Short mmCIF file of C-alpha atoms in Angstrom, two decimals:
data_model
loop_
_atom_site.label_atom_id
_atom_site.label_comp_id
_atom_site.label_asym_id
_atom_site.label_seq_id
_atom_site.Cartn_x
_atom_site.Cartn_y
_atom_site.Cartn_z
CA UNK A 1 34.60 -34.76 -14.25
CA UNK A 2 35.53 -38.57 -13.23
CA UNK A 3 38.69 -38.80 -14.98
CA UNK A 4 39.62 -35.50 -13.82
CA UNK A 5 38.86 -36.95 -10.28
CA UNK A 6 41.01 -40.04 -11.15
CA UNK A 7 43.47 -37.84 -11.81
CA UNK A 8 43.22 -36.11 -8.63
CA UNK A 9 42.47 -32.61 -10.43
CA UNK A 10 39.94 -30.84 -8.54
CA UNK A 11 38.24 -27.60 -9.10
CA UNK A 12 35.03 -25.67 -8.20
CA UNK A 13 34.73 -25.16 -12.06
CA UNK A 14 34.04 -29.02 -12.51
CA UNK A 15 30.54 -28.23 -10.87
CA UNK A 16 27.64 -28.12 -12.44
CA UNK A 17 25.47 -25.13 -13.21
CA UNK A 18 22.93 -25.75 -10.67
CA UNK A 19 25.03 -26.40 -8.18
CA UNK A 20 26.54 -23.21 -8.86
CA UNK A 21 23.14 -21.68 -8.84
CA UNK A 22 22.91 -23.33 -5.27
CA UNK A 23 26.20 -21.96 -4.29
CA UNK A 24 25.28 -18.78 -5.00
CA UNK A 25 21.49 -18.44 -3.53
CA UNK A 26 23.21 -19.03 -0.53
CA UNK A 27 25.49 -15.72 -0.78
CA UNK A 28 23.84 -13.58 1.98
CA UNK A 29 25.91 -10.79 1.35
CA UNK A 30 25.21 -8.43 -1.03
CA UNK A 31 29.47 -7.62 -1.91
CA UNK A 32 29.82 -11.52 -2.24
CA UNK A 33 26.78 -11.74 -4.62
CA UNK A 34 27.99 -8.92 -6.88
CA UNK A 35 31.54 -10.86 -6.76
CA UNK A 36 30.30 -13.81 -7.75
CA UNK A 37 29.75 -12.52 -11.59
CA UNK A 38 33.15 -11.53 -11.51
CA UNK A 39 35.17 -14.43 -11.62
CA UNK A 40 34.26 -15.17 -15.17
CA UNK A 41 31.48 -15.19 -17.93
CA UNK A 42 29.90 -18.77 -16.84
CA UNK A 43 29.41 -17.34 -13.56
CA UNK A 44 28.03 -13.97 -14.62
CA UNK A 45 25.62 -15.49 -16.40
CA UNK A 46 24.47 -17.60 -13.32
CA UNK A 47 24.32 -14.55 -11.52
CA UNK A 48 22.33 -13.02 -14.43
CA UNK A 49 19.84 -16.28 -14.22
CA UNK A 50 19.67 -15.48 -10.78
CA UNK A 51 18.67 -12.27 -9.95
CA UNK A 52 14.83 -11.81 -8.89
CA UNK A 53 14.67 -8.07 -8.44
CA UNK A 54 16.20 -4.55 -10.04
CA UNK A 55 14.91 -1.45 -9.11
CA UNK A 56 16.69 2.10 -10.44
CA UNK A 57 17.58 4.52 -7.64
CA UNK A 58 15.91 8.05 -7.42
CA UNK A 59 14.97 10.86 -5.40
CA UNK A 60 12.18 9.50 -3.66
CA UNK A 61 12.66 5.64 -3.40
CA UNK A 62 14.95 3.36 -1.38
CA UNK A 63 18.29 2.47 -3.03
CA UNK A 64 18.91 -1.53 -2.25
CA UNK A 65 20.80 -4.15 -2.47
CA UNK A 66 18.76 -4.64 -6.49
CA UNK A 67 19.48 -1.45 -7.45
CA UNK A 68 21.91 -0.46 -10.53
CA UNK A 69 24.19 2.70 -10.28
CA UNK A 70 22.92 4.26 -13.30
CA UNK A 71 20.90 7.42 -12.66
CA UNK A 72 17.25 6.74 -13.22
CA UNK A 73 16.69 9.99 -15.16
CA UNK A 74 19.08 8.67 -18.02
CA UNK A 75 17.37 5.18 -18.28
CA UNK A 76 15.79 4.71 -21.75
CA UNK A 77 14.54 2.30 -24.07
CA UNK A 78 17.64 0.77 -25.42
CA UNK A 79 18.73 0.32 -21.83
CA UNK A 80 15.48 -0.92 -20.48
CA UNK A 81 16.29 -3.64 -23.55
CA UNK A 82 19.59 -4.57 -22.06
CA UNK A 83 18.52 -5.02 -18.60
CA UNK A 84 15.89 -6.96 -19.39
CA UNK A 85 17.59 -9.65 -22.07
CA UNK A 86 20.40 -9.72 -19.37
CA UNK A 87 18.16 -10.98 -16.62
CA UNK A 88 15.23 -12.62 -18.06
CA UNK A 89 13.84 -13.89 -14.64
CA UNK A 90 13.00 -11.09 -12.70
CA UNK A 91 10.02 -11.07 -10.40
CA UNK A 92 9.93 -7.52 -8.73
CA UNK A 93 10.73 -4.41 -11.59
CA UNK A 94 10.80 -0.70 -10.47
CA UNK A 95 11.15 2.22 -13.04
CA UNK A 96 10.05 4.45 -10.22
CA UNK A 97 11.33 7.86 -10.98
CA UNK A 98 12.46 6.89 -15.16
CA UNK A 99 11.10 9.90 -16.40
CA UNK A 100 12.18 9.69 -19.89
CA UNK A 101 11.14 5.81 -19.91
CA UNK A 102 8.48 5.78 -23.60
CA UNK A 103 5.53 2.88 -24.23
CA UNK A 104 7.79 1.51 -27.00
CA UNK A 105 10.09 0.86 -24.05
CA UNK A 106 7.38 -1.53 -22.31
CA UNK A 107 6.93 -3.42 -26.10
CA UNK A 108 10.44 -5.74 -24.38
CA UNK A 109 7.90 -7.05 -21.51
CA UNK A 110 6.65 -9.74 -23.80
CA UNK A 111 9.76 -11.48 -24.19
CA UNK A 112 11.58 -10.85 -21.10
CA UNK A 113 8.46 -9.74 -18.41
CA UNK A 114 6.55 -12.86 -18.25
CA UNK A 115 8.11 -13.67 -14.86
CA UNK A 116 7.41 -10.41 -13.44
CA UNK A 117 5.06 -10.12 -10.43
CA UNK A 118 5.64 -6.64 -9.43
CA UNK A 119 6.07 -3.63 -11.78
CA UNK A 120 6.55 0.25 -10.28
CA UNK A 121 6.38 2.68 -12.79
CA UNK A 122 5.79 5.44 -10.42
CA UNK A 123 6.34 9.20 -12.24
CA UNK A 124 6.95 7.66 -15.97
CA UNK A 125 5.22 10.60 -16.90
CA UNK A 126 6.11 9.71 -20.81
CA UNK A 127 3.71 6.68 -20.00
CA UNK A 128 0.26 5.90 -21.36
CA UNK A 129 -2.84 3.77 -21.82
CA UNK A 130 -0.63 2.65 -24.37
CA UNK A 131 2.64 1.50 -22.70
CA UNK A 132 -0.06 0.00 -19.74
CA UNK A 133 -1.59 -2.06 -22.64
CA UNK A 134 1.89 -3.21 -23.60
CA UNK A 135 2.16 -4.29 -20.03
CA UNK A 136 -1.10 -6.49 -19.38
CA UNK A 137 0.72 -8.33 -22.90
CA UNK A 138 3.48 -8.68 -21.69
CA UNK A 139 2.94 -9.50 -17.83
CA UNK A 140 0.25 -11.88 -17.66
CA UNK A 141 1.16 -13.15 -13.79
CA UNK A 142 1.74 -9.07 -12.44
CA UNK A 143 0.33 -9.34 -9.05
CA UNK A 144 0.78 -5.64 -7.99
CA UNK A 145 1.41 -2.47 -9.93
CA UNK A 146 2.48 0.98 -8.86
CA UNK A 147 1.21 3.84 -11.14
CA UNK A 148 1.75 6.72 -8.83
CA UNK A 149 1.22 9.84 -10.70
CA UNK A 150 1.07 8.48 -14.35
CA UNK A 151 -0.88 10.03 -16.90
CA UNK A 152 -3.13 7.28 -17.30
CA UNK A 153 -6.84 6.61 -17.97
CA UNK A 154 -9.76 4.55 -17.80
CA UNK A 155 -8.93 2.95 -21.49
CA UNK A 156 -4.92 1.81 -19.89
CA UNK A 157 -6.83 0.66 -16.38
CA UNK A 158 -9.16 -1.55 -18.18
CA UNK A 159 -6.76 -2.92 -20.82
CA UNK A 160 -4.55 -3.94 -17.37
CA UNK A 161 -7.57 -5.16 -15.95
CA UNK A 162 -8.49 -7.62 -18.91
CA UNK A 163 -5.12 -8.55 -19.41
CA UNK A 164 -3.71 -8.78 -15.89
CA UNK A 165 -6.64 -10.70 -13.83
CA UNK A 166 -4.06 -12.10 -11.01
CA UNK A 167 -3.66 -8.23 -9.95
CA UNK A 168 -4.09 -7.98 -6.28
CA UNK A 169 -2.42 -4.83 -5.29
CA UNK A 170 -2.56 -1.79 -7.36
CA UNK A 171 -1.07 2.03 -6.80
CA UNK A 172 -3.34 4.69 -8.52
CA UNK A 173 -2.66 7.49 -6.46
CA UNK A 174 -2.51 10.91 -8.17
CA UNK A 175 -3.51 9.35 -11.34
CA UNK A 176 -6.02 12.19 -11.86
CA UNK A 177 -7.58 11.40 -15.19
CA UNK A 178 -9.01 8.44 -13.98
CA UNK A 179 -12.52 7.95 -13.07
CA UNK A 180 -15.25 4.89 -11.49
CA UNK A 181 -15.15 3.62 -14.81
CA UNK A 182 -11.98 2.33 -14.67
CA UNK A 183 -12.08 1.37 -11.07
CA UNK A 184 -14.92 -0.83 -12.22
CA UNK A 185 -13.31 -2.62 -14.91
CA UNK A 186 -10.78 -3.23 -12.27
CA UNK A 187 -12.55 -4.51 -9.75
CA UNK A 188 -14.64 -6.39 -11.66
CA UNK A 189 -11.84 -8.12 -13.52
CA UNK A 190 -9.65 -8.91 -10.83
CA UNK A 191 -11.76 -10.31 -8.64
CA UNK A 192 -8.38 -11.52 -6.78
CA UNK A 193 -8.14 -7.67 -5.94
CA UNK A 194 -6.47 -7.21 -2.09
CA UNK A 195 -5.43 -3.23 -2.01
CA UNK A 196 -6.32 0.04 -4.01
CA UNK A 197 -4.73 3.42 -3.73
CA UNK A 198 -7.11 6.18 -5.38
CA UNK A 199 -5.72 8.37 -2.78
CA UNK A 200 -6.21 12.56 -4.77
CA UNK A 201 -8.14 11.12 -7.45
CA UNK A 202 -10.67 13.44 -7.73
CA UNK A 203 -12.41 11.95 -10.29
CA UNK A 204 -13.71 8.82 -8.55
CA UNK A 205 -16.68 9.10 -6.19
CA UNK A 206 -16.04 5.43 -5.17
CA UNK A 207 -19.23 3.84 -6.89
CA UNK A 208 -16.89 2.04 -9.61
CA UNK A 209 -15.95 -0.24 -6.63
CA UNK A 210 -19.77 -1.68 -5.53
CA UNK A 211 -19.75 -5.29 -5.83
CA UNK A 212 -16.09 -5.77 -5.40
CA UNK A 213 -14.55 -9.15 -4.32
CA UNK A 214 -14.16 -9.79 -0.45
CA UNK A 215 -10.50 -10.25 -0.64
CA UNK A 216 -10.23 -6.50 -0.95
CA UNK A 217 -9.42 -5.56 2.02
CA UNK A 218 -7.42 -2.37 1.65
CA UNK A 219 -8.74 1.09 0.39
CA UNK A 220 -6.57 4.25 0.32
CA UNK A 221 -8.90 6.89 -1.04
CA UNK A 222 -7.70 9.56 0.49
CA UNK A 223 -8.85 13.17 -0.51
CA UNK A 224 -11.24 12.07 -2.91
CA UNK A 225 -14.72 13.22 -3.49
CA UNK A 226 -16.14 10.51 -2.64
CA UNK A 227 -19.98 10.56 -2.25
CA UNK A 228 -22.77 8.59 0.07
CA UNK A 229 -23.22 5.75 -2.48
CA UNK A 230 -19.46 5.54 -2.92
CA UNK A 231 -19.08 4.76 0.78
CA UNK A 232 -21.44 2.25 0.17
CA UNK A 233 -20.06 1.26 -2.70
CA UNK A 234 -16.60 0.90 -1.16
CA UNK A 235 -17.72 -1.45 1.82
CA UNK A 236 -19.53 -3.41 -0.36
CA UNK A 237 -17.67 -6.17 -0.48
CA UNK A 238 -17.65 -7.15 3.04
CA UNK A 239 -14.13 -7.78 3.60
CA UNK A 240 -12.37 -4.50 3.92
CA UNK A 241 -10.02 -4.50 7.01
CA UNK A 242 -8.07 -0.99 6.52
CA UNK A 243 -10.03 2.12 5.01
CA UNK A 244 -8.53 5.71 4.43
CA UNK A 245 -11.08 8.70 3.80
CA UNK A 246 -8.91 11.15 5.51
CA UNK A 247 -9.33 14.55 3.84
CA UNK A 248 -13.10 13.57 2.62
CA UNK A 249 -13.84 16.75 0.39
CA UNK A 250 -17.53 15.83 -0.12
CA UNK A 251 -19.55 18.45 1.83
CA UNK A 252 -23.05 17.61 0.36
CA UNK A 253 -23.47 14.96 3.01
CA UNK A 254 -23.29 14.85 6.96
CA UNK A 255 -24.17 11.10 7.74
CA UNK A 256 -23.19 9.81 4.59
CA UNK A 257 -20.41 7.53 6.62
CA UNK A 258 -23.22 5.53 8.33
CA UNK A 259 -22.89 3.15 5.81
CA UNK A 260 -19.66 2.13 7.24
CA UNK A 261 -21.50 0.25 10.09
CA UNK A 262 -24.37 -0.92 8.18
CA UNK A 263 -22.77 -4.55 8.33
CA UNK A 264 -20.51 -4.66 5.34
CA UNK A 265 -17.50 -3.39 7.35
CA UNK A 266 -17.87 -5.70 10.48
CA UNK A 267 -14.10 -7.10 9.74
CA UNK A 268 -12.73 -3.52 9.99
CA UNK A 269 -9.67 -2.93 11.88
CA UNK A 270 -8.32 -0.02 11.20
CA UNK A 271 -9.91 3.66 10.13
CA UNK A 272 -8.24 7.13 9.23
CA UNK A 273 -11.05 9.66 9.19
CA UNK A 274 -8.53 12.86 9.77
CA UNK A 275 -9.80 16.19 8.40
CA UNK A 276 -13.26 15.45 8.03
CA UNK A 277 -14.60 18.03 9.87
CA UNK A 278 -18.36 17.43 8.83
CA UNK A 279 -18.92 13.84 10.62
CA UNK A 280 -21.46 13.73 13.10
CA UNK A 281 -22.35 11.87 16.19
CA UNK A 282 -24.72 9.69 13.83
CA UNK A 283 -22.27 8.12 11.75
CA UNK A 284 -19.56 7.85 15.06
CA UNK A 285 -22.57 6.17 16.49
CA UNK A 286 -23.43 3.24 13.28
CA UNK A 287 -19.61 2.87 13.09
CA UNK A 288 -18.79 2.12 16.50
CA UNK A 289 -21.32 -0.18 16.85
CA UNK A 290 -21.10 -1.80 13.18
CA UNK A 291 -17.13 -2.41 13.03
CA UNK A 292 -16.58 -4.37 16.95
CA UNK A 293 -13.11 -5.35 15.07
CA UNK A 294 -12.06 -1.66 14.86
CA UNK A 295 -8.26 -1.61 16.99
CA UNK A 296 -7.05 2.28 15.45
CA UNK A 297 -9.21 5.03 14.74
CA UNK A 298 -8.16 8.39 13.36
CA UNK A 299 -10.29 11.24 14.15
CA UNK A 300 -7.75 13.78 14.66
CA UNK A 301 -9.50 17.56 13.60
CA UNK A 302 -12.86 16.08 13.29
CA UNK A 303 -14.87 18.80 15.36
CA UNK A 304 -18.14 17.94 15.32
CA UNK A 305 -17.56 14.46 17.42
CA UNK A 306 -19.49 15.42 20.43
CA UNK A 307 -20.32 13.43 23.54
CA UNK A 308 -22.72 11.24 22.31
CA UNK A 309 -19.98 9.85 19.78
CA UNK A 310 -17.31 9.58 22.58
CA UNK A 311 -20.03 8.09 24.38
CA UNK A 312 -20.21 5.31 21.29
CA UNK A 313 -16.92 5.10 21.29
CA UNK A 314 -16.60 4.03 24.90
CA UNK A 315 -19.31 1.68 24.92
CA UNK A 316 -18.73 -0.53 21.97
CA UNK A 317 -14.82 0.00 21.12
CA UNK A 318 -13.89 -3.40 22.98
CA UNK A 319 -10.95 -3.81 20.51
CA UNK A 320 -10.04 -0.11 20.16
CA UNK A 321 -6.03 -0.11 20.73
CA UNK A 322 -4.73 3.04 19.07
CA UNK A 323 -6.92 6.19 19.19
CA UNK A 324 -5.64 9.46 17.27
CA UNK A 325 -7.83 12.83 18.58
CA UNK A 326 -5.12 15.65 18.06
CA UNK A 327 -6.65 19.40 17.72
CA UNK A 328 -10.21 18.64 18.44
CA UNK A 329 -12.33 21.82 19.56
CA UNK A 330 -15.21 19.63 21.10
CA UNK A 331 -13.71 16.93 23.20
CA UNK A 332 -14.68 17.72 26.56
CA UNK A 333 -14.05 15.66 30.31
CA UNK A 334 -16.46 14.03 29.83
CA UNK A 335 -15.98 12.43 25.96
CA UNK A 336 -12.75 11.63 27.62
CA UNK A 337 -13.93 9.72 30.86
CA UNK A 338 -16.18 7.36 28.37
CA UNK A 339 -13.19 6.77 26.34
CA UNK A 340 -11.08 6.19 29.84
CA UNK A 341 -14.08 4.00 31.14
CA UNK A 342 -15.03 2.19 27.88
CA UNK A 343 -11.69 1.23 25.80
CA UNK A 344 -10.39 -1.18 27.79
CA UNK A 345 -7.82 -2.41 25.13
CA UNK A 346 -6.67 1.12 24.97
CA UNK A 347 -3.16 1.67 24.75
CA UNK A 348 -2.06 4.71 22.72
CA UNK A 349 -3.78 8.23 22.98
CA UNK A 350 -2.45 10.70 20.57
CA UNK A 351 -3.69 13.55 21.58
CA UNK A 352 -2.15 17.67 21.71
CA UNK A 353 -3.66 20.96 21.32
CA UNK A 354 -7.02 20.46 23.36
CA UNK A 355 -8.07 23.63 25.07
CA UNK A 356 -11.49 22.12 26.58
CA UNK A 357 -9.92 19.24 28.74
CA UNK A 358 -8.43 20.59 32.12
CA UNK A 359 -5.49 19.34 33.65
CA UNK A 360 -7.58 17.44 36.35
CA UNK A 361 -9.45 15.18 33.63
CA UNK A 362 -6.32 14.46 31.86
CA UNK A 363 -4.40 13.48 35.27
CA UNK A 364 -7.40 11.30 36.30
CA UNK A 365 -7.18 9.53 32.82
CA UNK A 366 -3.61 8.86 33.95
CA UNK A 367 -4.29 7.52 37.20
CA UNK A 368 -7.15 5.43 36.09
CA UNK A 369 -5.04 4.28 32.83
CA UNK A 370 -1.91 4.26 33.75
CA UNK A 371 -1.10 1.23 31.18
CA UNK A 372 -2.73 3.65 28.29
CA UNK A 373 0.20 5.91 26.62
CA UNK A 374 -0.84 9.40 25.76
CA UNK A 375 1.30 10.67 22.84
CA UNK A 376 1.33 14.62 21.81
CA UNK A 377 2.67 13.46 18.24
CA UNK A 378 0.34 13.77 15.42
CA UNK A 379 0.59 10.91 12.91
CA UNK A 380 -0.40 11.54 8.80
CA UNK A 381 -0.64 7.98 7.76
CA UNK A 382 -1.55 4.55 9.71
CA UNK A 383 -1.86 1.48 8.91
CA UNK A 384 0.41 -1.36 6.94
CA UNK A 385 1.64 -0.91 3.84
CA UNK A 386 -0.41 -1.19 0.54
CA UNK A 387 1.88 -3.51 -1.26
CA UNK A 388 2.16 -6.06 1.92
CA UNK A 389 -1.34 -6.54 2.34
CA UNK A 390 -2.85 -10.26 2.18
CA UNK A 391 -6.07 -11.92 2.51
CA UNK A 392 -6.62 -13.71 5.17
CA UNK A 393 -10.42 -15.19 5.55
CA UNK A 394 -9.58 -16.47 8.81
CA UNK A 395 -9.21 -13.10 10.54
#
């Protein structure tokens, strides 16, 4: 490069491969970055080196700036090979949507996955325990795994849970064939553990989570049939911040969600109880006064909230900032003047559909909170997302 110098040659291919690997980390744009592995084979494989993330576009996920053009329905094993010898230091993999994707597929994690940190295999429906065992061999640093709607069970969880003990954020929802067994072996293995999504599987009751780590602090468990000792079970760790039971389908127990404010949930902050029609004044009560941290509560459709819980509500809520009670049949004037009197940090009412609160009480609410925004919307999910969660003891 001197004598080329002395020579008073210059060119950008004189530099060296990491400061072309500077060059090109600096390439904000996403046309420039695709460019770059254009201008000759040096350079592609720079780019190749370079890329952190590749996800596969499909009907129900975001295409990107990572993604390839190649429909994910074709993707297959021989493909899955090239990708993954091509750029052999990814961090973030989705499959999402690769239906014809086979375990012998996942056998090419070993030696090209060991950098990956996040895998999304998301309806691989040709996947089992086996292909998940081929992962947890192959991805010994995976931090967070999406399994939505795979046909996996308790044998594949625990094989990922022995192999994989960094996981902290893990997708299960719609796996239906697993049960507590697995969830145990998971949270007992990765006792790093920050979210869960069990959301529709009905085979957990939620006990396979007692003794969990404190860092979890994100449950999605949404329409499962969860029972009492679950809910214990599930707040057993003392560190959960964001719970979902919305849909509860257990009807063998009234008060079982008492043990939501027996202590172990003091750091809650947000709570989607939609749908459960069967909570009582009694649990309202124990959680009210047993989460002070709680600043969005869901009780839209749960009907048999009377006064007394409103009354809770009012009195202990300090933090209360979001409050969702669309279609309730039993909030009267006067549930609604404790709220108005009580939740001082109030600031969004959702709220429609209430034939038992008169035009007078719900002007007076506005006069009295005027800062507090009522909102006829009715909102399905709250809360951040699963995959962005992080553990913060401070908080």
């Amino acid at each position: 490069m001197g004598d080329s110098l002395m020579d008073g040659v210059t060119s950008i291919m004189l530099l060296p491969d990491d400061c072309l690997c500077f060059i090109f980390n600096f390439l904000d744009c996403r046309t420039d970055r695709e460019s770059f592995g254009l201008t000759c084979h040096r350079w592609l494989n720079i780019q190749n080196l370079n890329r952190r993330s590749l996800q596969f576009p499909c009907s129900f996920g975001i295409v990107g700036p990572s993604s390839l053009s190649q429909s994910c329905t074709d993707i297959n094993s021989f493909h899955l090979y090239r990708i993954l010898a091509r750029f052999q230091h990814l961090e973030y993999l989705s499959l999402s949507g690769c239906v014809e994707i086979l375990d012998s597929a996942l056998s090419y994690l070993k030696p090209y996955g060991s950098k990956l940190q996040t895998l999304c295999l998301d309806c691989c429906f040709k996947i089992s325990d086996y292909g998940i065992s081929l992962v947890g061999d192959g991805c010994p640093f995976l931090t967070t795994i999406s399994l939505y709607r795979c046909s996996i069970t308790d044998t594949g969880l625990e094989a990922l849970a022995n192999a994989c003990l960094a996981l902290r954020h893990v997708n299960l929802a719609y796996c239906s064939c697993i049960s507590d067994s697995g969830l145990r072996a998971l949270s007992q293995g990765c006792r790093e553990l920050q979210a869960v999504k069990i959301s529709n599987c009905r085979g957990v009751s939620g006990v396979g989570l007692r003794g969990c780590s404190s860092t979890l602090v994100y449950i999605d468990a949404e329409c499962c049939n969860l029972e009492p000792v679950g809910i214990m079970s599930i707040v057993s760790g003392g560190g959960l911040k964001f719970l979902n039971i919305a849909g509860l389908s257990c009807s063998n127990f009234r008060n079982g969600l008492e043990a939501i404010g027996n202590g172990f949930a003091a750091r809650l902050k947000i709570l989607n109880l939609r749908m459960y029609r069967s909570v009582t004044d009694a649990s309202i009560v124990a959680i009210a006064k047993g989460c002070p941290q709680l600043q969005e509560w869901n009780l839209a459709l749960c009907h048999e909230v009377r006064v007394l819980g409103w009354a809770s509500i009012g009195s202990n809520c300090h933090n209360l900032k979001k409050l969702h009670v669309n279609r309730w049949r039993n909030l009267c004037h006067q549930g609604l003047q404790a709220v108005r009197d009580g939740c001082k940090e109030l600031s969004v009412l959702y709220m429609s559909r209430n034939s038992r609160i008169s035009d007078t009480a719900l002007e007076l609410f506005k006069l009295y909170r005027c800062n507090v925004e009522i909102k006829a919307e009715e909102v399905m999910s709250i809360g951040p997302n699963w995959d962005s969660i992080d553990y913060d003891e401070s908080t």
